[in-house]
Coordinates of C-alpha atoms and ligand atoms in Angstrom, one line a residue:
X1233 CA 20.8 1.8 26.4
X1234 CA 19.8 -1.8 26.1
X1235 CA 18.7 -2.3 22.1
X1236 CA 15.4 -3.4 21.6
X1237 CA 15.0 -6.6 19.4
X1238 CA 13.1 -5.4 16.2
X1239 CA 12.2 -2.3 14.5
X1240 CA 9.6 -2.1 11.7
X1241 CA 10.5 1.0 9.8
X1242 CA 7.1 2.1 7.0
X1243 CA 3.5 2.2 7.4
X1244 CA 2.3 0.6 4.8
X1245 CA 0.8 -3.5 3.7
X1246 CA 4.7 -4.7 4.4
X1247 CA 5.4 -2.5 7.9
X1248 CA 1.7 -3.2 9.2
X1249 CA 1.8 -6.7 8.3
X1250 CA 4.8 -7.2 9.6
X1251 CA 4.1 -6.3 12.7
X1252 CA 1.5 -8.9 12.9
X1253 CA 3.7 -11.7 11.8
X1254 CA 6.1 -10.5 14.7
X1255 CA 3.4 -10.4 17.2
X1256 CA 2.1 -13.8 16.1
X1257 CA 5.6 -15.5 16.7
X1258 CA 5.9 -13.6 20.5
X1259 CA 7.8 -10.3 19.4
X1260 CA 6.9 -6.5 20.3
X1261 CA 8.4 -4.6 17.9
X1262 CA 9.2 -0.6 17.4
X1263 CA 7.4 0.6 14.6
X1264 CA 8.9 3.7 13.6
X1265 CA 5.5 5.0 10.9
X1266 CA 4.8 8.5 10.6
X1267 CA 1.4 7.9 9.6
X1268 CA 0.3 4.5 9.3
X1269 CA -2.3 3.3 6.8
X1270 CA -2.5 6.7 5.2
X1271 CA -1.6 6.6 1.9
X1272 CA -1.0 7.0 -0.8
X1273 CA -2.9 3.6 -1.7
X1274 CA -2.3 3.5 -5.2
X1275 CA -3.6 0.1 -6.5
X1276 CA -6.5 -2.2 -5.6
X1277 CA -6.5 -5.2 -7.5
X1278 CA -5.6 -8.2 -4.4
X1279 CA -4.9 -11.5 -6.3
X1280 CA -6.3 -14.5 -4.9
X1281 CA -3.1 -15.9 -3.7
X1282 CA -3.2 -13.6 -0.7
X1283 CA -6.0 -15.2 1.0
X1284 CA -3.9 -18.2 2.6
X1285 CA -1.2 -15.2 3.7
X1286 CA -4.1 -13.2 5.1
X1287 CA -5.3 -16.7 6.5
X1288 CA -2.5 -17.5 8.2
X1289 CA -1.8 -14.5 9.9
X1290 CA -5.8 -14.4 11.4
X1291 CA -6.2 -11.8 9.2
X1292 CA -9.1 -13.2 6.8
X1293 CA -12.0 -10.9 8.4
X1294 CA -10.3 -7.9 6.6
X1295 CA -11.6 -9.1 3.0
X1296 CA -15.1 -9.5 4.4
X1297 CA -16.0 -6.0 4.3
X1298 CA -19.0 -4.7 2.0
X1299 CA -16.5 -2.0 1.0
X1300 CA -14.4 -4.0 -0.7
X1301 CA -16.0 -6.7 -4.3
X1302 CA -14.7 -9.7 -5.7
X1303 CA -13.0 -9.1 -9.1
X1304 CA -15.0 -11.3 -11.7
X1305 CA -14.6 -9.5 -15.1
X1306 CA -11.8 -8.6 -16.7
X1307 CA -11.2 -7.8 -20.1
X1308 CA -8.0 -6.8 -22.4
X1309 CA -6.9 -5.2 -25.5
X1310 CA -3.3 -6.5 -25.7
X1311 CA -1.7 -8.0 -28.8
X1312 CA -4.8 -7.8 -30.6
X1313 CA -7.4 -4.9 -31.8
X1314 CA -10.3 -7.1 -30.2
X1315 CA -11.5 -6.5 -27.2
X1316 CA -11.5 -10.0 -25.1
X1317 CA -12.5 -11.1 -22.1
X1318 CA -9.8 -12.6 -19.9
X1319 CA -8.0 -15.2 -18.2
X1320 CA -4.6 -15.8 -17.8
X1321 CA -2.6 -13.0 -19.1
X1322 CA -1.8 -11.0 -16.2
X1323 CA -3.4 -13.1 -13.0
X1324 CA -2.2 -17.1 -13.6
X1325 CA -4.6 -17.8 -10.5
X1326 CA -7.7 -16.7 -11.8
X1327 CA -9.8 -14.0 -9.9
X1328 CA -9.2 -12.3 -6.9
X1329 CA -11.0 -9.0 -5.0
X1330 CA -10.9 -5.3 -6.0
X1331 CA -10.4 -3.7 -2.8
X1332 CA -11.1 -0.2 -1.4
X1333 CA -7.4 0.4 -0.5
X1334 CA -7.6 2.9 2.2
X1335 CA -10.4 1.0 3.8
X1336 CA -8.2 -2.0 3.6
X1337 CA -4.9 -0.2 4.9
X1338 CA -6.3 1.3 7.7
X1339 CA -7.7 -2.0 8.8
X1340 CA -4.5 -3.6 8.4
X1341 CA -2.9 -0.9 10.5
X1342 CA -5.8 -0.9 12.9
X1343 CA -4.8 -4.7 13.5
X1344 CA -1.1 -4.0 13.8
X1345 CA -1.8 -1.7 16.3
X1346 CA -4.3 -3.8 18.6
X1347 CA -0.4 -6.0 19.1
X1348 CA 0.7 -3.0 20.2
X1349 CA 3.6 -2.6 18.7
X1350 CA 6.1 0.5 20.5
X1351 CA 5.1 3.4 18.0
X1352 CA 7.6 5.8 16.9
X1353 CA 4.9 8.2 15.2
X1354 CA 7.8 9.8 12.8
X1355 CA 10.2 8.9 10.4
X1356 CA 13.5 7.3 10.2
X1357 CA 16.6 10.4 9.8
X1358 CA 19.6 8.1 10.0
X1359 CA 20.9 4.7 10.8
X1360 CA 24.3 3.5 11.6
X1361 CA 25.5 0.0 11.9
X1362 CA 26.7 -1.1 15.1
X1363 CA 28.6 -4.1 16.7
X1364 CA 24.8 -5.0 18.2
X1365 CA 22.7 -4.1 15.5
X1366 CA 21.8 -0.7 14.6
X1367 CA 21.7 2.8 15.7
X1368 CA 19.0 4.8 14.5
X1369 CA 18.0 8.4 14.5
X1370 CA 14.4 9.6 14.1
X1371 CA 12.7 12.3 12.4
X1372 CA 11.6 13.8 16.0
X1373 CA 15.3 13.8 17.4
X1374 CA 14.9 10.5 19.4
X1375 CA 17.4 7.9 18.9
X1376 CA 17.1 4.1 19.2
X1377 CA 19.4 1.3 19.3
X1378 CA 18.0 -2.0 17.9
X1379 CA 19.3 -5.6 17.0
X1380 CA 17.6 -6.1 13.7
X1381 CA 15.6 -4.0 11.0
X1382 CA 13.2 -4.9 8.6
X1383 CA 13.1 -2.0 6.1
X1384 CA 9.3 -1.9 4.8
X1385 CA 10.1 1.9 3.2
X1386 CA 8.5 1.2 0.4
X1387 CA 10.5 2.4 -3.1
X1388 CA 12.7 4.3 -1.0
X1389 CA 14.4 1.2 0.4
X1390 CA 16.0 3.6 3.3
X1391 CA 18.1 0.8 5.0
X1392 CA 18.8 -1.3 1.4
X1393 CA 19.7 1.5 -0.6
X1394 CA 22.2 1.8 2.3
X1395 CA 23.9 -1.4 2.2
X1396 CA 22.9 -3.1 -1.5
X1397 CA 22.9 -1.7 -5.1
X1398 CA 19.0 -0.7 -6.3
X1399 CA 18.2 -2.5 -9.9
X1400 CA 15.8 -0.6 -12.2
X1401 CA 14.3 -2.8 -15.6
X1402 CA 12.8 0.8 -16.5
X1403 CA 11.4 4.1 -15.7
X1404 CA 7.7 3.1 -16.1
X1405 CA 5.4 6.4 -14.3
X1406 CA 1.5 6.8 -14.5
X1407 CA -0.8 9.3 -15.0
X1408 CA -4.1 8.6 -12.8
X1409 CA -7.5 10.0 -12.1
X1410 CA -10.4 8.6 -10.3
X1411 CA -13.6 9.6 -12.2
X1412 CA -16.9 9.8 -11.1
X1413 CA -20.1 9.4 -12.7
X1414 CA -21.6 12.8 -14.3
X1415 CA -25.0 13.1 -12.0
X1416 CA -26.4 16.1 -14.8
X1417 CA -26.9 13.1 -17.3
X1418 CA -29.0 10.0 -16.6
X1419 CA -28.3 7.2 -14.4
X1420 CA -26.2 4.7 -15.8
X1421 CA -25.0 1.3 -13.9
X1422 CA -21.5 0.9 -14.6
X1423 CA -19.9 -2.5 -15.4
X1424 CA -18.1 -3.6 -12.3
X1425 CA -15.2 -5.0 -14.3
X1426 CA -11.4 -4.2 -15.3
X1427 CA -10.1 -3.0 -19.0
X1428 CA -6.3 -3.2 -20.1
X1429 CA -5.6 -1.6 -23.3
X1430 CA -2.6 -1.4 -25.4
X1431 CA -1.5 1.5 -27.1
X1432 CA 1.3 2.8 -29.1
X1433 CA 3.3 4.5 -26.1
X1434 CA 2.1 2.3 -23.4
X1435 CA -0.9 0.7 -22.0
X1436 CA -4.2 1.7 -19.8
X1437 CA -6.1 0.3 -17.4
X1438 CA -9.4 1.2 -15.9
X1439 CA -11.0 -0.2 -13.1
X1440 CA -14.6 0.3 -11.2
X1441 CA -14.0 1.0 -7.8
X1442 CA -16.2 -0.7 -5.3
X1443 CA -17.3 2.9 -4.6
X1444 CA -18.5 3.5 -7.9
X1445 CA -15.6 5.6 -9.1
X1446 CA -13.6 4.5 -12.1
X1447 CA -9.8 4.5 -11.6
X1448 CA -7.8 5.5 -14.7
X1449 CA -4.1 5.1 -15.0
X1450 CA -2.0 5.3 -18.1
X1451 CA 1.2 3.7 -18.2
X1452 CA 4.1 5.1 -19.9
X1453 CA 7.3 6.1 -19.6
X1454 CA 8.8 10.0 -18.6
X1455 CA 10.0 10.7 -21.9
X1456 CA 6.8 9.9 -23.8
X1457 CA 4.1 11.1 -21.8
X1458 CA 3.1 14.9 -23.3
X1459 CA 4.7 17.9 -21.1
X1460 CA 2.3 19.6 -18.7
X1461 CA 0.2 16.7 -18.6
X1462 CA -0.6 16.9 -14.5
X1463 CA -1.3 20.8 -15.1
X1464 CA -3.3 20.9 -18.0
X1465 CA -7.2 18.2 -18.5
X1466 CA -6.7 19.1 -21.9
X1467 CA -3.9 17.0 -22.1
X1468 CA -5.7 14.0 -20.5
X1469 CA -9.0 14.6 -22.5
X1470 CA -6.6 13.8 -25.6
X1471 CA -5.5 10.8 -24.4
X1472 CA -8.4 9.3 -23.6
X1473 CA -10.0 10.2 -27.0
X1474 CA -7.3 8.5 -29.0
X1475 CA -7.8 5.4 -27.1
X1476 CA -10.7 3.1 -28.1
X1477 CA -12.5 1.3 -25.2
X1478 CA -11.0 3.1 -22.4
X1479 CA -13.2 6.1 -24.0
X1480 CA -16.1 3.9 -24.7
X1481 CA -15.9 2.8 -21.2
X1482 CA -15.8 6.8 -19.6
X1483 CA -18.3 7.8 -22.3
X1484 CA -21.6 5.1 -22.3
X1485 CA -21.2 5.2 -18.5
X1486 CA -21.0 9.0 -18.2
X1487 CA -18.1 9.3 -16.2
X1488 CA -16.9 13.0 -16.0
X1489 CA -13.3 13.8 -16.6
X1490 CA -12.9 17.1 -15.2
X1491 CA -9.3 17.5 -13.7
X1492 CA -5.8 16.6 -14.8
X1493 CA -4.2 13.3 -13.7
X1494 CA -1.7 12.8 -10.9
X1495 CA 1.9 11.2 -11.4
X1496 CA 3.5 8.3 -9.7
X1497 CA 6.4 6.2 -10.0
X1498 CA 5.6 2.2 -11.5
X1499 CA 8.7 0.8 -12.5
X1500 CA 10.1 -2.6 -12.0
X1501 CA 13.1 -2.1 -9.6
X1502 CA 15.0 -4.8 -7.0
X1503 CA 17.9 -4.6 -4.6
X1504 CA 20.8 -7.0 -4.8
X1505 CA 20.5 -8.5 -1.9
X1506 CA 16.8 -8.1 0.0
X1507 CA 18.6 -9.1 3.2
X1508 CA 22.2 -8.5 4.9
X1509 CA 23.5 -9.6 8.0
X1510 CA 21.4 -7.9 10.4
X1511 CA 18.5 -6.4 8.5
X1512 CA 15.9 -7.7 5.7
X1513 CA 13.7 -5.6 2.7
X1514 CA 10.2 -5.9 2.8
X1515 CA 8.0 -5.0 0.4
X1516 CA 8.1 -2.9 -2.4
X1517 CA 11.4 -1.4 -0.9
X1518 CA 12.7 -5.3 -1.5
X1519 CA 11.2 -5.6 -5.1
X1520 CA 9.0 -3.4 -6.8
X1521 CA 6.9 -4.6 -9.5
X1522 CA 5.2 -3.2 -12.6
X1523 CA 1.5 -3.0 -11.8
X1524 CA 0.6 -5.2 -14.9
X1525 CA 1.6 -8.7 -12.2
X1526 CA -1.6 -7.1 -9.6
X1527 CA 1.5 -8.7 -7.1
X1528 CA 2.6 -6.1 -5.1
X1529 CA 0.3 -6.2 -2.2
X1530 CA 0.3 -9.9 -2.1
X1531 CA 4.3 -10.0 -2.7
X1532 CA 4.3 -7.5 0.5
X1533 CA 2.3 -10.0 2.6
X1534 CA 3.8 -12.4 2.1
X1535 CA 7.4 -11.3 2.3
X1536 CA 6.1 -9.9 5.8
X1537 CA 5.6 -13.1 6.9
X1538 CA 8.6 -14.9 6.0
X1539 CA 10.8 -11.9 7.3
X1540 CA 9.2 -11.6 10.5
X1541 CA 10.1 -14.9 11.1
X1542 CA 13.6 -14.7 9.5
X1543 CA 14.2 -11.8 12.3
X1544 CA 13.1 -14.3 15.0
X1545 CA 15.3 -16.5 13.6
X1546 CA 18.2 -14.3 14.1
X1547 CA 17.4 -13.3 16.9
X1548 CA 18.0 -16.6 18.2
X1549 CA 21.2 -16.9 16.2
X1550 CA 19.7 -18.9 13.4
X1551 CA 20.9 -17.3 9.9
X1552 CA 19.6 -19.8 8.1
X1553 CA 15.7 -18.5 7.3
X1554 CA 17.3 -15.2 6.8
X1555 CA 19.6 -16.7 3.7
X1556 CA 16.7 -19.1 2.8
X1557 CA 14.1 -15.6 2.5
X1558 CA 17.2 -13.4 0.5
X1559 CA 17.2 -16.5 -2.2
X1560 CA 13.3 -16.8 -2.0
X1561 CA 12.7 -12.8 -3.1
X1562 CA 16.1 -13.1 -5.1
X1563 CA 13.9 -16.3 -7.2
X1564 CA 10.7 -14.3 -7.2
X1565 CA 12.8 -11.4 -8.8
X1566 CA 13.8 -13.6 -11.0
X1567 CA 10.7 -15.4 -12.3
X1568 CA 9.2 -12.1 -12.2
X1569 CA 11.2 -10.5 -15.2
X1570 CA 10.8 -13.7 -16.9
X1571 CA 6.9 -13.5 -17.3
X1572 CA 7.2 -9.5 -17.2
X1573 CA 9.2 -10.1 -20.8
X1574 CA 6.5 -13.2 -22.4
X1575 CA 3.7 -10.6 -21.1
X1576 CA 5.0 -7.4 -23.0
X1577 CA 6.1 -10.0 -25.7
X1578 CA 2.3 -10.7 -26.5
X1579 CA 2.0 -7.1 -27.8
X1580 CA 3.7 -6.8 -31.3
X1581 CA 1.6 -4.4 -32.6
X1582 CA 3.5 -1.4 -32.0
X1583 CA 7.2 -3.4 -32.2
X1584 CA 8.5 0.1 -33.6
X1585 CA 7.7 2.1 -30.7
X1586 CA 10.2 2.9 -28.1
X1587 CA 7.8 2.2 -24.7
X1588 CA 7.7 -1.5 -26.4
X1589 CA 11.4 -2.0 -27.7
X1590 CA 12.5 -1.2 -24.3
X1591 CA 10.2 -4.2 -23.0
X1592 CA 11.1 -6.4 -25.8
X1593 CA 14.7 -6.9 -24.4
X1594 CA 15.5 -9.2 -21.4
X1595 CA 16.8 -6.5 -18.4
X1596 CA 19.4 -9.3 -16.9
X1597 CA 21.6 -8.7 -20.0
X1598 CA 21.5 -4.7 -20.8
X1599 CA 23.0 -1.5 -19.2
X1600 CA 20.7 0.9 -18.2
X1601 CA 21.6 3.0 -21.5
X1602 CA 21.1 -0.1 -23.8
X1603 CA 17.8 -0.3 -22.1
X1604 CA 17.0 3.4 -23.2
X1605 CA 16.5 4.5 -19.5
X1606 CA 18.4 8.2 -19.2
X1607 CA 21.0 8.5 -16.2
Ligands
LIG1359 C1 0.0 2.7 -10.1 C2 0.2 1.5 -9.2 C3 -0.8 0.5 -9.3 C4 -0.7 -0.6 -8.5 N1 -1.6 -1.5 -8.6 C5 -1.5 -2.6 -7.8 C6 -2.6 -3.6 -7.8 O1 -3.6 -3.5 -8.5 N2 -2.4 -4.7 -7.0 C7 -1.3 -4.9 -6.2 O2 -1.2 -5.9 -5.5 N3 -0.3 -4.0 -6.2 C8 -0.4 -2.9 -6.9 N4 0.6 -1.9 -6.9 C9 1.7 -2.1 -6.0 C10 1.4 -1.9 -4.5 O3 0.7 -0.7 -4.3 C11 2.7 -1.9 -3.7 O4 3.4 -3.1 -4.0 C12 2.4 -1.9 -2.2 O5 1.8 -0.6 -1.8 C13 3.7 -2.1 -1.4 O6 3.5 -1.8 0.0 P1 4.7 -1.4 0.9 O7 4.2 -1.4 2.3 O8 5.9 -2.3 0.6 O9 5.1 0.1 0.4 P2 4.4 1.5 0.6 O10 2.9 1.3 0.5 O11 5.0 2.4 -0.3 O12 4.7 1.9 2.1 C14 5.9 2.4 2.5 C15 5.7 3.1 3.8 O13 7.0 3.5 4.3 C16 6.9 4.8 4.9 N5 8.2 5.5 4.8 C17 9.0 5.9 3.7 N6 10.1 6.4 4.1 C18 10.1 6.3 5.5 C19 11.1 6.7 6.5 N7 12.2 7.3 6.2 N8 10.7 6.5 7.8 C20 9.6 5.9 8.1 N9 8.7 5.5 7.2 C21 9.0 5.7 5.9 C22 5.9 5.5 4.0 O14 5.3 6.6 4.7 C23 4.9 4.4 3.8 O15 4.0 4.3 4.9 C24 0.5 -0.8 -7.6 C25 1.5 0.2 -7.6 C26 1.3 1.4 -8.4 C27 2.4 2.4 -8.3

């Protein structure tokens, strides 16, 4: 069997986009996705500094939907009891949109299909390395050979968990619910604006959805959140009340909170070496970044981009933008935990509890146990 050139393995931003970027440079991928654009679209804040990406890649239209608004208020409870509106914190860019994720996903995808990409409509089983690239074995039973992979498996990193070591700065999970407004009590126009709030065992953050519906997540990590808390509303309800504007929020708008959150994995975690010789890490599978930056979509794009072309490169037997992208994410890792540190390092209000001793420390320099995150 003659091996095909490129294979996109993931259906999310990175595997979508990706196959754009490919198209765009004169490439038909396979994309192996078992369901692209569906899910699970956990986050929606798009910084401004993917608009050139999206730009470049002729994919500016996608913003332009009603169903999506522009982020202009955001306010923050962190390092101080006041609540203030913000600024620099978290985005260093300024303002950028507050997107209906699945709307936007499924337009992506929609776009990455119209290059037609080959579609492999399943998973990836098993790949082997091979003197030409790679062998690899799908969920269906097919098998494919192919010269290069770009590995846009999100924080299952299928291909660089394979070949690299997987970093972890900490075990950071959320508790989320998206609420909706309580139609038995009178109408209420809710802000459209974002709230971070500090607390002792991690942080919140609340966002109106262009729909309407609040999204509510609460950081924390495993070992502090209370037990049963994705069975039980009870839980949750407490929560909420011993917060202080997260609660003022839900309450003067009449948002209803009426069934327990669901869980998902946040934490800050990056692969050794986001490429190898004949395959590169997109995406969150490359880098995963605490959802405090609002970066991960953007850091998906645009590592799409520059891989795509990397692939090319190779193709062509050109390493060189292949090394050039590995140092690129490897500097972005980098600079990452640097401002993830000064950011938690603003909040010295609770300097006794564990959530924020564990950010205190610089992650380059500790074990995993120093770092208090269990085996
Ligand atoms: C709580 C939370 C809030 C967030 N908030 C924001 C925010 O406000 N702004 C922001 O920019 N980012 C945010 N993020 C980060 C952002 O959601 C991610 O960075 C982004 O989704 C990464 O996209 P991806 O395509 O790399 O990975 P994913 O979206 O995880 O996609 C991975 C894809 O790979 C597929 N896949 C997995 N295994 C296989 C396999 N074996 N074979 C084939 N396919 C496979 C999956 O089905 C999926 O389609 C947040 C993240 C979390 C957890």
């Amino acid at each position: 069997m003659t091996p095909t050139g490129i294979a996109v393995i993931g259906g999310g931003i990175a595997g979508a986009t990706s196959c754009i970027a490919l198209a765009k440079a004169g490439l038909r991928p396979c994309w192996i996705a078992p369901t692209p654009g569906d899910g699970p679209h956990l986050g929606e804040t798009l910084s401004p500094a993917a608009n050139t990406i999206l730009e470049n890649l002729g994919l500016s239209g996608l913003l332009t939907s009603d169903r999506h608004r522009h982020a202009n208020t955001t306010f923050s409870a962190w390092g101080h009891d006041q609540l203030r509106e913000r600024n620099s914190i978290i985005h260093l860019e300024g303002a950028g949109m507050v997107l209906n994720r699945a709307v936007f996903e499924r337009d992506l995808c929609d776009a990455a299909l119209k290059t037609r990409p080959e579609l492999f409509q399943t998973t990836l089983r098993d790949a082997q390395s091979t003197p030409n690239g790679w062998q690899l074995v799908l969920g269906d039973g097919r098998s494919i050979q192919t010269r290069f992979v770009l590995d846009c498996t999100g924080r299952k990193a299928v291909i660089g968990q394979q070949n690299n070591q997987m970093h972890r700065a900490d075990q950071l999970v959320t508790a989320w619910s998206c609420l909706c407004q309580d139609d038995t009590k009178p109408d209420v126009e809710p802000t459209p604006a974002t709230l971070i709030e500090a607390v002792s065992n991690g942080w919140w953050y609340a966002s109106l959805l262009p729909d309407k519906r609040l999204m509510v997540c609460y950081f924390s990590d495993p070992d502090l959140l209370p037990s049963g808390m994705s069975h039980d509303v009870a839980h949750w309800e407490s929560l909420i009340s011993q917060t202080n504007y997260i609660k003022q929020w839900i309450e003067s708008a009449h948002f209803a909170v009426q069934s327990p959150p669901s869980l998902a994995s946040a934490g800050t975690t990056w692969l050794s070496s986001a490429a190898g010789e004949n395959w590169a890490s997109v995406g969150d599978a490359a880098a995963a970044f605490d959802p405090l930056s609002s970066h991960g979509m953007t850091t998906a794009l645009w590592m799409a981009a520059q891989a795509s072309n990397a692939a090319k490169a190779y193709l062509e037997n050109d390493l060189d933008p292949l090394e050039k992208y590995r140092a690129a994410v490897s500097k972005g890792v980098d600079d990452f935990l640097t401002q993830r540190r000064k950011i938690y390092g603003q909040e010295h209000r609770f300097r006794d509890s564990a959530f924020w001793r564990r950010r205190h420390q610089d992650v380059r320099e500790k074990s995993p146990d120093q770092l208090g995150i269990p085996a």
